[in-house]
Coordinates of C-alpha atoms in Angstrom, one line a residue:
X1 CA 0.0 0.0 0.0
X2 CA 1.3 3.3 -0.9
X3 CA 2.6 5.7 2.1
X4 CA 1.0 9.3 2.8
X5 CA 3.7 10.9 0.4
X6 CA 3.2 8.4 -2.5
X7 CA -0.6 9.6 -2.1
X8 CA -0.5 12.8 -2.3
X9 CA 1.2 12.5 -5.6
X10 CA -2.1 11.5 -6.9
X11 CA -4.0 14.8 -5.3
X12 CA -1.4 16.8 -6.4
X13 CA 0.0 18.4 -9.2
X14 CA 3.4 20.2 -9.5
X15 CA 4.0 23.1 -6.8
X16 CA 4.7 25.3 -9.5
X17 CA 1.4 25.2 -11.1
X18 CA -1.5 24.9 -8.8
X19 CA -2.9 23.4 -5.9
X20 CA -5.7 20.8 -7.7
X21 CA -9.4 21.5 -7.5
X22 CA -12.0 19.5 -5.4
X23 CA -12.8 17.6 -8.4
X24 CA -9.6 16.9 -9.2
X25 CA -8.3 15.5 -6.0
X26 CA -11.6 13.2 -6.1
X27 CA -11.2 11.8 -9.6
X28 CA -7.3 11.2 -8.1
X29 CA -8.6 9.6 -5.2
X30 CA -11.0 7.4 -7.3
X31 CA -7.8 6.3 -9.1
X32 CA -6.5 5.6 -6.0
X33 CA -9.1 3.0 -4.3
X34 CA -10.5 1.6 -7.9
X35 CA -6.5 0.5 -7.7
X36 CA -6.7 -0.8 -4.4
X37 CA -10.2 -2.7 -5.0
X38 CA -8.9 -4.2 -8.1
X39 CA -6.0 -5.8 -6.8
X40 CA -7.6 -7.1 -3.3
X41 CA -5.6 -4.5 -1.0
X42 CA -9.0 -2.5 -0.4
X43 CA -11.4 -3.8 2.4
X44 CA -14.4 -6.2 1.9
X45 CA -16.7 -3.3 2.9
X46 CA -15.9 -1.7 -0.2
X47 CA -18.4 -3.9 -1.9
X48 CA -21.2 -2.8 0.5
X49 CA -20.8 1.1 1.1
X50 CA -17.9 2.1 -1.2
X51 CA -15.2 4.7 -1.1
X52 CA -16.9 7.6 0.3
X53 CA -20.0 7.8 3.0
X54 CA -23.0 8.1 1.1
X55 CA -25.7 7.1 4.0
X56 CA -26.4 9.0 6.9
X57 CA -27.9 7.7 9.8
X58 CA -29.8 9.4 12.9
X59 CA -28.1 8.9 15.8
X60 CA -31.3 7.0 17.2
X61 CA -31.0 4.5 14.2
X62 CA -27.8 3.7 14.9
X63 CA -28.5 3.0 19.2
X64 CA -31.4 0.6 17.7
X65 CA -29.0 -1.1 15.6
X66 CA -26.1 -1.2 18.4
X67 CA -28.9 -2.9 20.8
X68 CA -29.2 -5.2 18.1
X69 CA -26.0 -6.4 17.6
X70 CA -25.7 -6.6 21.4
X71 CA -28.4 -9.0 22.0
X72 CA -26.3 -11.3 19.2
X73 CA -22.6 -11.0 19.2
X74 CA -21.6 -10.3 22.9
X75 CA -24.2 -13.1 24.1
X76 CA -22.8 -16.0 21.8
X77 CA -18.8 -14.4 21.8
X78 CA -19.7 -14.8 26.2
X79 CA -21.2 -18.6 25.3
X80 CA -17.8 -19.3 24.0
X81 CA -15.1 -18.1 25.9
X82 CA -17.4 -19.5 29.1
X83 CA -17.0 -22.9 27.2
X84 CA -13.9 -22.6 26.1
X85 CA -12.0 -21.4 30.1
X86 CA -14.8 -24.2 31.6
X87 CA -13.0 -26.8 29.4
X88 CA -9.3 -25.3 29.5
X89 CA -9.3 -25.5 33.4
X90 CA -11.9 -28.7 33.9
X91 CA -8.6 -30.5 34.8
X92 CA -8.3 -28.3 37.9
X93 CA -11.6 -29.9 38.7
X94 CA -10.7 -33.2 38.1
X95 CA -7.3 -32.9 40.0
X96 CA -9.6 -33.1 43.0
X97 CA -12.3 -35.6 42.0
X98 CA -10.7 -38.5 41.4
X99 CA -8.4 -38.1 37.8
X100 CA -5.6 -40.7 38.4
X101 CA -3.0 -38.7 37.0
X102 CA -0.4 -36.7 39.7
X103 CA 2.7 -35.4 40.4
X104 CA 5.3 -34.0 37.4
X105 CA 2.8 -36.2 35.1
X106 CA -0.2 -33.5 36.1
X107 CA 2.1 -30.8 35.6
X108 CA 2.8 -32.2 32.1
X109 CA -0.6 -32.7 30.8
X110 CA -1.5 -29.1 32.6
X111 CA 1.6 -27.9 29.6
X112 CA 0.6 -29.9 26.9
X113 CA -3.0 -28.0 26.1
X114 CA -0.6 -24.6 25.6
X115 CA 1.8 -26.6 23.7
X116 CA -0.9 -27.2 21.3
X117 CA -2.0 -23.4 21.7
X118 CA 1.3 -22.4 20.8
X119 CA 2.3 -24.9 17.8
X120 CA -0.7 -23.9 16.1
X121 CA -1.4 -20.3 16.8
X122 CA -0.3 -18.8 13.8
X123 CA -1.7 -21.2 11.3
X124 CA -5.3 -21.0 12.5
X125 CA -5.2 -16.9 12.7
X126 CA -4.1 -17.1 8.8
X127 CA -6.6 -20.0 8.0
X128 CA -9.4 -18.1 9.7
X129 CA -8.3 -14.6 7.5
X130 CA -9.0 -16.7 4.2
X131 CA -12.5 -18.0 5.8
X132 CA -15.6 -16.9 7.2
X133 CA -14.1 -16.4 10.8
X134 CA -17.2 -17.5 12.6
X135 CA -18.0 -20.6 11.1
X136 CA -14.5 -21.6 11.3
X137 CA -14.5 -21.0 15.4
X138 CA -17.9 -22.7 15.2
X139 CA -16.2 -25.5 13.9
X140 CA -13.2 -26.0 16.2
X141 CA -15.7 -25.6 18.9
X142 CA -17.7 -28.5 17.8
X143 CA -14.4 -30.4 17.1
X144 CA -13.1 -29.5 20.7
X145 CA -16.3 -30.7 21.9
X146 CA -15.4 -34.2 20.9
X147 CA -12.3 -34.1 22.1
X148 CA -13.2 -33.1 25.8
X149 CA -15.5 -35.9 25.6
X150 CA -12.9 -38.6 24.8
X151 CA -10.7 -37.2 28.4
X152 CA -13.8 -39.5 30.1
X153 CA -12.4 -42.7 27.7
X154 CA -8.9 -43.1 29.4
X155 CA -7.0 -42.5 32.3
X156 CA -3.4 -43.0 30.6
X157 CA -0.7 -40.2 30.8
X158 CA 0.1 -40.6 26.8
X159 CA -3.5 -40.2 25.7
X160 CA -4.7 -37.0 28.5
X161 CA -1.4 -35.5 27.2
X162 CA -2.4 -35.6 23.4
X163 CA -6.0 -35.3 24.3
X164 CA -4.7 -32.2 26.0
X165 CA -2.3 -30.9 23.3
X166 CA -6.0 -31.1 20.3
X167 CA -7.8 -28.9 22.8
X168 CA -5.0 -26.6 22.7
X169 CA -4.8 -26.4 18.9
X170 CA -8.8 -26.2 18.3
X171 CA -8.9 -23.4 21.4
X172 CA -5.9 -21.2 20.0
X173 CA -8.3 -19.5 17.5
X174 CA -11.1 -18.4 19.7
X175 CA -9.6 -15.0 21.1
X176 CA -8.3 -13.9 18.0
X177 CA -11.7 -13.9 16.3
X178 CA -13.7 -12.4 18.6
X179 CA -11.6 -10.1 19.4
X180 CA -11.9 -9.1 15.4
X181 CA -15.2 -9.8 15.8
X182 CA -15.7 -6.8 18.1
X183 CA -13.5 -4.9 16.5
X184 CA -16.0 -5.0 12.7
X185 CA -18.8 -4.6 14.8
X186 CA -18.2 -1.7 17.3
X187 CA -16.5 1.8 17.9
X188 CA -13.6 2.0 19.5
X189 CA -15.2 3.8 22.8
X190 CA -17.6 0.5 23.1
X191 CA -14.7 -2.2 22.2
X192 CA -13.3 -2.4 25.4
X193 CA -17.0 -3.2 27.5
X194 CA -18.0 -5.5 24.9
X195 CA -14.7 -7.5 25.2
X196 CA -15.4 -7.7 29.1
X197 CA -18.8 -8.9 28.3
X198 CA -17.1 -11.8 27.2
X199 CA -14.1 -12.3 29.2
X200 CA -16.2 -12.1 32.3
X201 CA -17.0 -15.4 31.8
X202 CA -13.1 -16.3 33.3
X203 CA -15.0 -15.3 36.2
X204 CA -18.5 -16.7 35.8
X205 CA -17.1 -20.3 34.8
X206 CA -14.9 -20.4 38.3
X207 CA -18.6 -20.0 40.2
X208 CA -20.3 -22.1 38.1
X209 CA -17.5 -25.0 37.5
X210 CA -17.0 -24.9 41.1
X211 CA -20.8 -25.9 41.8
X212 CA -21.4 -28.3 39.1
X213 CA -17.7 -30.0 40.2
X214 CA -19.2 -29.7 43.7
X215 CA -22.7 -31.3 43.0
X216 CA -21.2 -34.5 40.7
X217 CA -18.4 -35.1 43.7
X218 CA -21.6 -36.7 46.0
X219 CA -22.1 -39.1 43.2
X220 CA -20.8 -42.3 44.8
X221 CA -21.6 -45.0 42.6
X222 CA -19.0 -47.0 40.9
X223 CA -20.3 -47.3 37.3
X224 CA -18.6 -43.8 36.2
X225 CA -15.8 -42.2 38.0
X226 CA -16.9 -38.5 38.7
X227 CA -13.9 -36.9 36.8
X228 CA -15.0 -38.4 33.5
X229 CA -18.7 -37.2 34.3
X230 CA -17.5 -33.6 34.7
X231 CA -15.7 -34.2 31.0
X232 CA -18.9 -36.2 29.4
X233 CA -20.7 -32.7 30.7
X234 CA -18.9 -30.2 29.4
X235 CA -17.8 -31.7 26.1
X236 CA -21.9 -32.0 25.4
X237 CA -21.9 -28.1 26.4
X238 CA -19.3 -27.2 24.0
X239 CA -21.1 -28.8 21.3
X240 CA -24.2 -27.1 21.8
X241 CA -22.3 -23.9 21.6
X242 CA -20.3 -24.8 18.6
X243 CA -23.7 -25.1 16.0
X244 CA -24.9 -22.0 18.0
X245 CA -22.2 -20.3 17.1
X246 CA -22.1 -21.7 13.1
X247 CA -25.8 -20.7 12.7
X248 CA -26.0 -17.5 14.6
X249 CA -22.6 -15.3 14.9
X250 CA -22.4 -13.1 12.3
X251 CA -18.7 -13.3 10.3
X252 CA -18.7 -9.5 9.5
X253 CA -21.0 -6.7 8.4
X254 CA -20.9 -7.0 5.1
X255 CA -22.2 -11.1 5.3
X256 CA -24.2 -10.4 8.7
X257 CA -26.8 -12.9 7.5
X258 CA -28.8 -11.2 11.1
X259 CA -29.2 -7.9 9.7
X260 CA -30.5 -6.5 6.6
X261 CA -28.8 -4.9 4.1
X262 CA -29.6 -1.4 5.6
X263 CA -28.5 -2.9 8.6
X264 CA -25.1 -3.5 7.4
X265 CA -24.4 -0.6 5.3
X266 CA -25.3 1.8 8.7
X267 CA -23.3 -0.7 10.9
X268 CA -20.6 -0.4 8.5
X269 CA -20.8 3.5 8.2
X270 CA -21.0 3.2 12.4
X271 CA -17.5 2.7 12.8
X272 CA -16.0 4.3 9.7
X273 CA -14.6 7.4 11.5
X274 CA -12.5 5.1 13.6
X275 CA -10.4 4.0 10.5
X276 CA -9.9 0.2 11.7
X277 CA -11.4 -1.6 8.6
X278 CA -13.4 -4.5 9.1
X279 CA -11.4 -7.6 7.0
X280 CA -9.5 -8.3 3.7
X281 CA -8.8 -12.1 3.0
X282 CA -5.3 -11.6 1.1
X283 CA -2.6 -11.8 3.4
X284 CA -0.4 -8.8 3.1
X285 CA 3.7 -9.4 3.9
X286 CA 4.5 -5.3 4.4
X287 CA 1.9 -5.3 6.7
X288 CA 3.3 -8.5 9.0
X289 CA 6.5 -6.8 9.0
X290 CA 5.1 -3.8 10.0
X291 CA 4.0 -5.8 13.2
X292 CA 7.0 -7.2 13.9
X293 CA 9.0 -3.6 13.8
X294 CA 6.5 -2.1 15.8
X295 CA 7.9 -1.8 19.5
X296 CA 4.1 -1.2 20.6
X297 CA 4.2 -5.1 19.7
X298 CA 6.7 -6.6 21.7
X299 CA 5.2 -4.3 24.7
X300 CA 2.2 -6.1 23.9
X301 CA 3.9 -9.4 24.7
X302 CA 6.1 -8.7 27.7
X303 CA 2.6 -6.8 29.0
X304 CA 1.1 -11.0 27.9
X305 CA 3.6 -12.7 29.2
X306 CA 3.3 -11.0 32.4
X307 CA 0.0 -11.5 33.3
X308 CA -0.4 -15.2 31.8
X309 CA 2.6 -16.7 33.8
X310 CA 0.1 -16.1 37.0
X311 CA -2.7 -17.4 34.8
X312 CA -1.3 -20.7 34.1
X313 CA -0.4 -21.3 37.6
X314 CA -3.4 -19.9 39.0
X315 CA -5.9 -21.7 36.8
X316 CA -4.4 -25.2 37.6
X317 CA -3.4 -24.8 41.1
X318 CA -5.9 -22.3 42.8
X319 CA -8.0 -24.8 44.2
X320 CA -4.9 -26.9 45.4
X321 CA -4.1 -23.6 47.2
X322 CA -7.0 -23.3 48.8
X323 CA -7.2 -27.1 50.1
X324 CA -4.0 -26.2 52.1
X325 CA -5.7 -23.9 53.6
X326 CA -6.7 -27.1 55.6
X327 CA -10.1 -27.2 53.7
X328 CA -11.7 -30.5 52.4
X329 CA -12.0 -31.4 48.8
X330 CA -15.8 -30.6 48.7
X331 CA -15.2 -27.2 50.8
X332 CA -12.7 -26.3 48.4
X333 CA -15.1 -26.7 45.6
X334 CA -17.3 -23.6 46.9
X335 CA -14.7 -21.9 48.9
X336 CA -13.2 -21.6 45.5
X337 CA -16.3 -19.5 43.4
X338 CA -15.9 -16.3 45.0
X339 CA -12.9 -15.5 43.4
X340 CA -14.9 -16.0 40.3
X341 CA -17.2 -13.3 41.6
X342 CA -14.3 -11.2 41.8
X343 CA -12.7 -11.7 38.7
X344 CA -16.1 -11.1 37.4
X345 CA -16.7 -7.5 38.7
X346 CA -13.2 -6.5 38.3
X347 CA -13.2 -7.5 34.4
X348 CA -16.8 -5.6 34.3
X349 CA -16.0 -2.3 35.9
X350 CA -12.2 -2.5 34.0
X351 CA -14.2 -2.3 30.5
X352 CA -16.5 0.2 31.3
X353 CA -13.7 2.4 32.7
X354 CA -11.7 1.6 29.9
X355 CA -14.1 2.6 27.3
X356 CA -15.5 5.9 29.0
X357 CA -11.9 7.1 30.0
X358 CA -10.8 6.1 26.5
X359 CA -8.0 4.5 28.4
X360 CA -6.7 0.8 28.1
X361 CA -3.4 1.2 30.2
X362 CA -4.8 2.3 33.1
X363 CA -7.0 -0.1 34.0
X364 CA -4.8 -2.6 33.5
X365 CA -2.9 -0.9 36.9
X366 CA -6.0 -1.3 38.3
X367 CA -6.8 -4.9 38.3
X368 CA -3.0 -5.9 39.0
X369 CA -2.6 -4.2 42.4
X370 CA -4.9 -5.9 44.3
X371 CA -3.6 -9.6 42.8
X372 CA -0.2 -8.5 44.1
X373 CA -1.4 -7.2 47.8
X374 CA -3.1 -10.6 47.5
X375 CA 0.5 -12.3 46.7
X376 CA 2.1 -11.0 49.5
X377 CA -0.6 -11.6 52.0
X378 CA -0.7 -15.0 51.2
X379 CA 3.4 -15.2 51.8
X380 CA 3.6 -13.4 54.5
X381 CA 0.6 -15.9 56.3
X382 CA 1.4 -18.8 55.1
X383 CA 1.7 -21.3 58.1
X384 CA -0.4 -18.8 60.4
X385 CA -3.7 -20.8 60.6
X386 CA -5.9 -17.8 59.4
X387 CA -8.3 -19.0 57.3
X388 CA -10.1 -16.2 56.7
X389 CA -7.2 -13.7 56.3
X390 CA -5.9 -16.2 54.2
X391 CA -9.0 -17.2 51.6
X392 CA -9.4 -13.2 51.6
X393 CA -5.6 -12.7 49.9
X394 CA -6.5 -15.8 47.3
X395 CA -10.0 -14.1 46.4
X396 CA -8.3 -10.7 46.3
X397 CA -5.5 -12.5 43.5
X398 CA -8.4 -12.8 41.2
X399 CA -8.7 -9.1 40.1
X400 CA -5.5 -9.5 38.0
X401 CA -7.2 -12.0 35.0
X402 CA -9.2 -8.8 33.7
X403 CA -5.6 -7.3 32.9
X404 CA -5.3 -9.7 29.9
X405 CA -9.1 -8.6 28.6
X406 CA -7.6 -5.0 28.6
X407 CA -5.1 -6.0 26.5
X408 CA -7.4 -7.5 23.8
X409 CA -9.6 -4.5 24.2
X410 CA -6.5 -2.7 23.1
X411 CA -5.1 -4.8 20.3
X412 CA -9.0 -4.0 18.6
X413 CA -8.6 -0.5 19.0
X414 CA -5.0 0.7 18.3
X415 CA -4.4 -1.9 15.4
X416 CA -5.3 -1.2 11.7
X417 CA -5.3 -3.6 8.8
X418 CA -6.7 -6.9 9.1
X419 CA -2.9 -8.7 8.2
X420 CA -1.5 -7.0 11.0
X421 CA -4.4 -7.2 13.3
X422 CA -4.1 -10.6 13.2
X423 CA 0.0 -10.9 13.0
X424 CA -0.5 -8.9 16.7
X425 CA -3.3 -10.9 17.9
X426 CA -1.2 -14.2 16.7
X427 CA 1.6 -12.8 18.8
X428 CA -0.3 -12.2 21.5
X429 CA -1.9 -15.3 22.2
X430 CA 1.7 -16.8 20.9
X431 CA 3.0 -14.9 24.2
X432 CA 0.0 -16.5 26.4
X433 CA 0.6 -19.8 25.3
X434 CA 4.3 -19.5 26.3
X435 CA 3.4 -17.2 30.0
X436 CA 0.7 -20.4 30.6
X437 CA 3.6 -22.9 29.5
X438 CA 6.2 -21.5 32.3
X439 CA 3.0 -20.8 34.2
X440 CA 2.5 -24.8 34.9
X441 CA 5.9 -24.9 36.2
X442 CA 6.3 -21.6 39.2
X443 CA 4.0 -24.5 41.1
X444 CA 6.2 -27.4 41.6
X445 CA 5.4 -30.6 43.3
X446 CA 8.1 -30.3 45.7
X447 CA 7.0 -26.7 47.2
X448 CA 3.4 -28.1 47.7
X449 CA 1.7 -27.0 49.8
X450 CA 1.8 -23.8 50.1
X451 CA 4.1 -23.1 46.9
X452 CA 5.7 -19.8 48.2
X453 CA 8.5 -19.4 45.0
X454 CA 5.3 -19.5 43.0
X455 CA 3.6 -16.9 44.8
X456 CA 7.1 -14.9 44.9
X457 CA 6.7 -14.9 40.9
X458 CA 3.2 -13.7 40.9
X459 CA 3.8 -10.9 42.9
X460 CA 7.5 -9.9 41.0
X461 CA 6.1 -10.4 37.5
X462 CA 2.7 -8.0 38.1
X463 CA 5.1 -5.7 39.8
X464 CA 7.1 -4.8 36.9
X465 CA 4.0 -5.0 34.7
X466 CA 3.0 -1.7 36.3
X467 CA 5.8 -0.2 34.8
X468 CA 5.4 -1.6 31.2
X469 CA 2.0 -0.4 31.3
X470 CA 2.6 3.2 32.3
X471 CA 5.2 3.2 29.3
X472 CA 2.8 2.1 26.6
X473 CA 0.5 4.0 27.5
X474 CA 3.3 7.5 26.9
X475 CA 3.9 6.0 23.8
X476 CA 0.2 5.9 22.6
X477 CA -0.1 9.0 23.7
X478 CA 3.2 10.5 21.8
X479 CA 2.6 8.6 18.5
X480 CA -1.2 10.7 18.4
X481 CA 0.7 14.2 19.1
X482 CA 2.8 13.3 16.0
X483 CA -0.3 12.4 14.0
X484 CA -2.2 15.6 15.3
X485 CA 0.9 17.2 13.7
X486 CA 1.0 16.0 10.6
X487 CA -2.5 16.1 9.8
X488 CA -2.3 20.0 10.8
X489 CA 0.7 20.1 8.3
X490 CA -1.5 18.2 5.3
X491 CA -4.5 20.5 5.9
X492 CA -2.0 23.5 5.5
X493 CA -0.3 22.3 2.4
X494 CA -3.8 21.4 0.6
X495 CA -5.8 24.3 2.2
X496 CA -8.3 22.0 3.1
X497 CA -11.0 23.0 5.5
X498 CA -12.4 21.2 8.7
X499 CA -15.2 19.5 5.9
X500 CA -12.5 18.4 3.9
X501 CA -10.3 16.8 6.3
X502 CA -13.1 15.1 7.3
X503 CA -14.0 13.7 3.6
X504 CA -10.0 12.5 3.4
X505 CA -10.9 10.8 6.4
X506 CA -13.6 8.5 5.0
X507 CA -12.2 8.2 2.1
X508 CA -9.1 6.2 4.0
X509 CA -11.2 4.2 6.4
X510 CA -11.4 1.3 4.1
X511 CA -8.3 1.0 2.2
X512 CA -6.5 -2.0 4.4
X513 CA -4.4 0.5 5.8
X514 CA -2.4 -0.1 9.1
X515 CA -2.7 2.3 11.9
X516 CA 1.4 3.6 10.7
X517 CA -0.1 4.2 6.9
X518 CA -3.3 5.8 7.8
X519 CA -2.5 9.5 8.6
X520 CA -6.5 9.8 10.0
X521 CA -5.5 6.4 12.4
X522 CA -5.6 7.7 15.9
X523 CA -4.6 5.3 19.2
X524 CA -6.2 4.7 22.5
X525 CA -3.9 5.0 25.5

């Protein structure tokens, strides 16, 4: 895609002569996109509203239309990410109902489902970008299904570890879409409660999992062991949520089979101003590079890495924690769901912050400082006897999973062209793979029970997060005092008014452009 300067070649004309007409610049800007559509590097909007916005719609039209999309998408995105963390962390339920695997071997099979997340991370993003993205997660989710289903045919290490290692590869695409499913759909001052709509199911599944887990372990006859009824259970869930998915969750706006074609036009012209795109199904080498240069990126993944290293600990081992506590296994199962409850409100009230500060850094500081309060309270009492003091420091370590719904809150709205958006989102999830991978490994058999170098890591890795958030979020906010700056500079040179800045500005929204190539692109701190 051309730069900025290769652009205004085409609205220009030579200095010497004259600055070029209204018309002129237009029929050079037709040039421009007919280019871009002809050869794929345009968006697949483009075939629905075109280069310019030609529809207006009241500002009460468009609410209607944003209720509508909220009774669809966030509702079935929420039905599978609370399938897909029920099933990812159904081992910590069977850990303590019976599953006959222990020791280094349940640390192993804990590794091997991110193992399969990370081999196959990048292959599904791509396969997804040349397919309709939500029949293809419908799909794994229906696959995955099976799979979780088979965990209730064996008890040998070798099969739970490739059992394990599937889940991991059909799982690895789920974030990615709907996190670009969000970004199609809504603006960028709505992105980052709709993704907490979703992710609060982390939350949710702890309270629920925790109940259904404690309701099957009085089952005490001998025909099923109650491990492989929790799997039978939740691999019939999944199922159900995979053909929901396939038949209801719209792939984009322009094939939102939901809505009508008015529909889609307005809820394409809804987040044109934003200059994010919606999706292009050529993959684009400049712009995967331009990922990989990006320092924003790898800020992205240390910020990842950070808070997943917790995760994979926490999500296999929290209710091995709380047993120590000197708790039995049926107590643990319900002494365990109000941490859900707290995960839940903190990922809620993070995403509405987020969105009506227009701040994604911040909120991320937020939800880690009470995890690593927790952290030290639960050092500095280990061994004291306080239950109470003690259950209150590992509910309190449960604000800091709504850190990693920030960050995909702001992968949606400070990335721009769909190669790149998914190269970053790739990366990312590449980077939680790896944190849950070392995650599995902080809690080691041998510093059971009350795994204190573990909890040392938690509280280290979340305090140094602080200050990698505080410095993304300077950067976001330098990068848009450069772009102020040189869109002050381009208005000057073209004479252009406040009307016709604004025209330029539509015009770009659906080129394919990254956020570096769009000039109009603006981030979110």
């Amino acid at each position: 895609m051309a730069s900025l300067r290769d652009k205004k070649s085409l609205e220009m004309v030579d200095d010497k002569v004259k600055t070029p007409s209204r018309d002129e610049e237009k029929d050079a800007y037709d040039v421009s996109v007919s280019v871009a559509e002809s050869t794929a590097d345009g968006d697949e909007a483009l075939k629905l509203v075109g280069r310019e916005r030609v529809a207006q719609f009241s500002e009460e039209y468009n609410r209607k239309l944003r209720r509508k999309l909220d009774l669809i998408i966030p509702p079935l995105c929420a039905a599978v990410y609370f399938t897909q963390f029920l099933d990812k962390t159904s081992l910590n339920y069977a850990s303590i109902m019976g599953l006959p695997i222990t020791g280094q071997h349940y640390n192993l099979i804990s590794l091997a489902f991110y193992l399969g997340f990370l081999v196959w991370e990048f292959p599904t993003v791509y396969i997804s970008q040349k397919l309709r993205v939500a029949k293809y997660l419908g799909a794994n989710i229906i696959v995955w299904g099976i799979i979780l289903m088979c965990h209730a045919t064996t008890k040998s290490f070798g099969a739970f570890f490739a059992l394990r290692f599937l889940l991991g590869m059909c799982e690895s695409c789920v974030a990615p879409i709907l996190i670009l499913i969000i970004s199609m759909f809504y603006k960028k001052d709505e992105q980052g409660t709709r993704v907490s709509w979703f992710y609060v199911m982390n939350g949710l599944t702890q309270v629920f999992g925790g109940f259904v887990a404690y309701g099957v372990s009085f089952y005490d006859g001998h025909a099923i062991a109650t491990y492989r009824i929790i799997y039978l259970l939740l691999g019939g869930i999944a199922i159900l949520v995979g053909i929901c998915v396939v038949v209801w969750l719209p792939d984009s706006p322009v094939h939102a089979h939901v809505l009508t074609k008015e529909e889609r036009i307005a809820a394409l012209e809804r987040v044109r101003d934003d200059q994010g795109g919606t999706e292009n199904k050529h993959i684009k080498k400049d712009q995967i590079i331009e990922a990989l240069l990006d320092i924003r990126t790898w800020l992205i993944v240390v910020t990842t890495l950070m808070t997943s290293i917790p995760n994979g600990g926490l999500s296999n081992f929290s209710n091995l924690i709380i047993k120590s506590f000197g708790y039995t296994s049926k107590q643990t199962l319900i002494l365990s769901t109000p941490a859900g409850v707290v995960a839940s409100i903190t990922t809620l009230f993070c995403g509405w912050y987020s969105d009506k500060k227009n701040e994604r850094m911040i909120p991320i500081i937020m939800a880690l400082t009470p995890t690593i309060i927790g952290a030290a309270m639960l050092i500095g009492l280990n061994g004291s006897g306080k239950k109470g003091a003690l259950l209150f420091a590992a509910y309190l370590i449960g604000t800091f999973g709504s850190a990693l719904s920030t960050v995909y809150a702001y992968n949606a709205s400070n990335t721009s062209g769909h190669t790149k958006k998914n190269t970053i989102n790739a990366i990312t999830l590449v980077a939680f793979s790896v944190g849950n991978i070392v995650g599995t490994e902080i809690f080691q058999p041998k510093d059971a029970p009350a795994y204190i170098p573990g909890k040392i890591a938690i509280m280290v890795l979340l305090t140094v997060q602080l200050f990698i958030s505080l410095l993304l979020r300077w950067i976001n906010l330098h990068l848009n005092v450069r772009k102020k700056a040189e869109l002050a500079e381009l208005k000057a040179e073209n004479g252009w008014t406040d009307e016709d800045l604004q025209r330029e500005r539509e015009r770009h929204a659906f080129l394919d452009l990254t956020d570096k190539q769009n000039p109009y692109f603006m981030y979110t701190a």
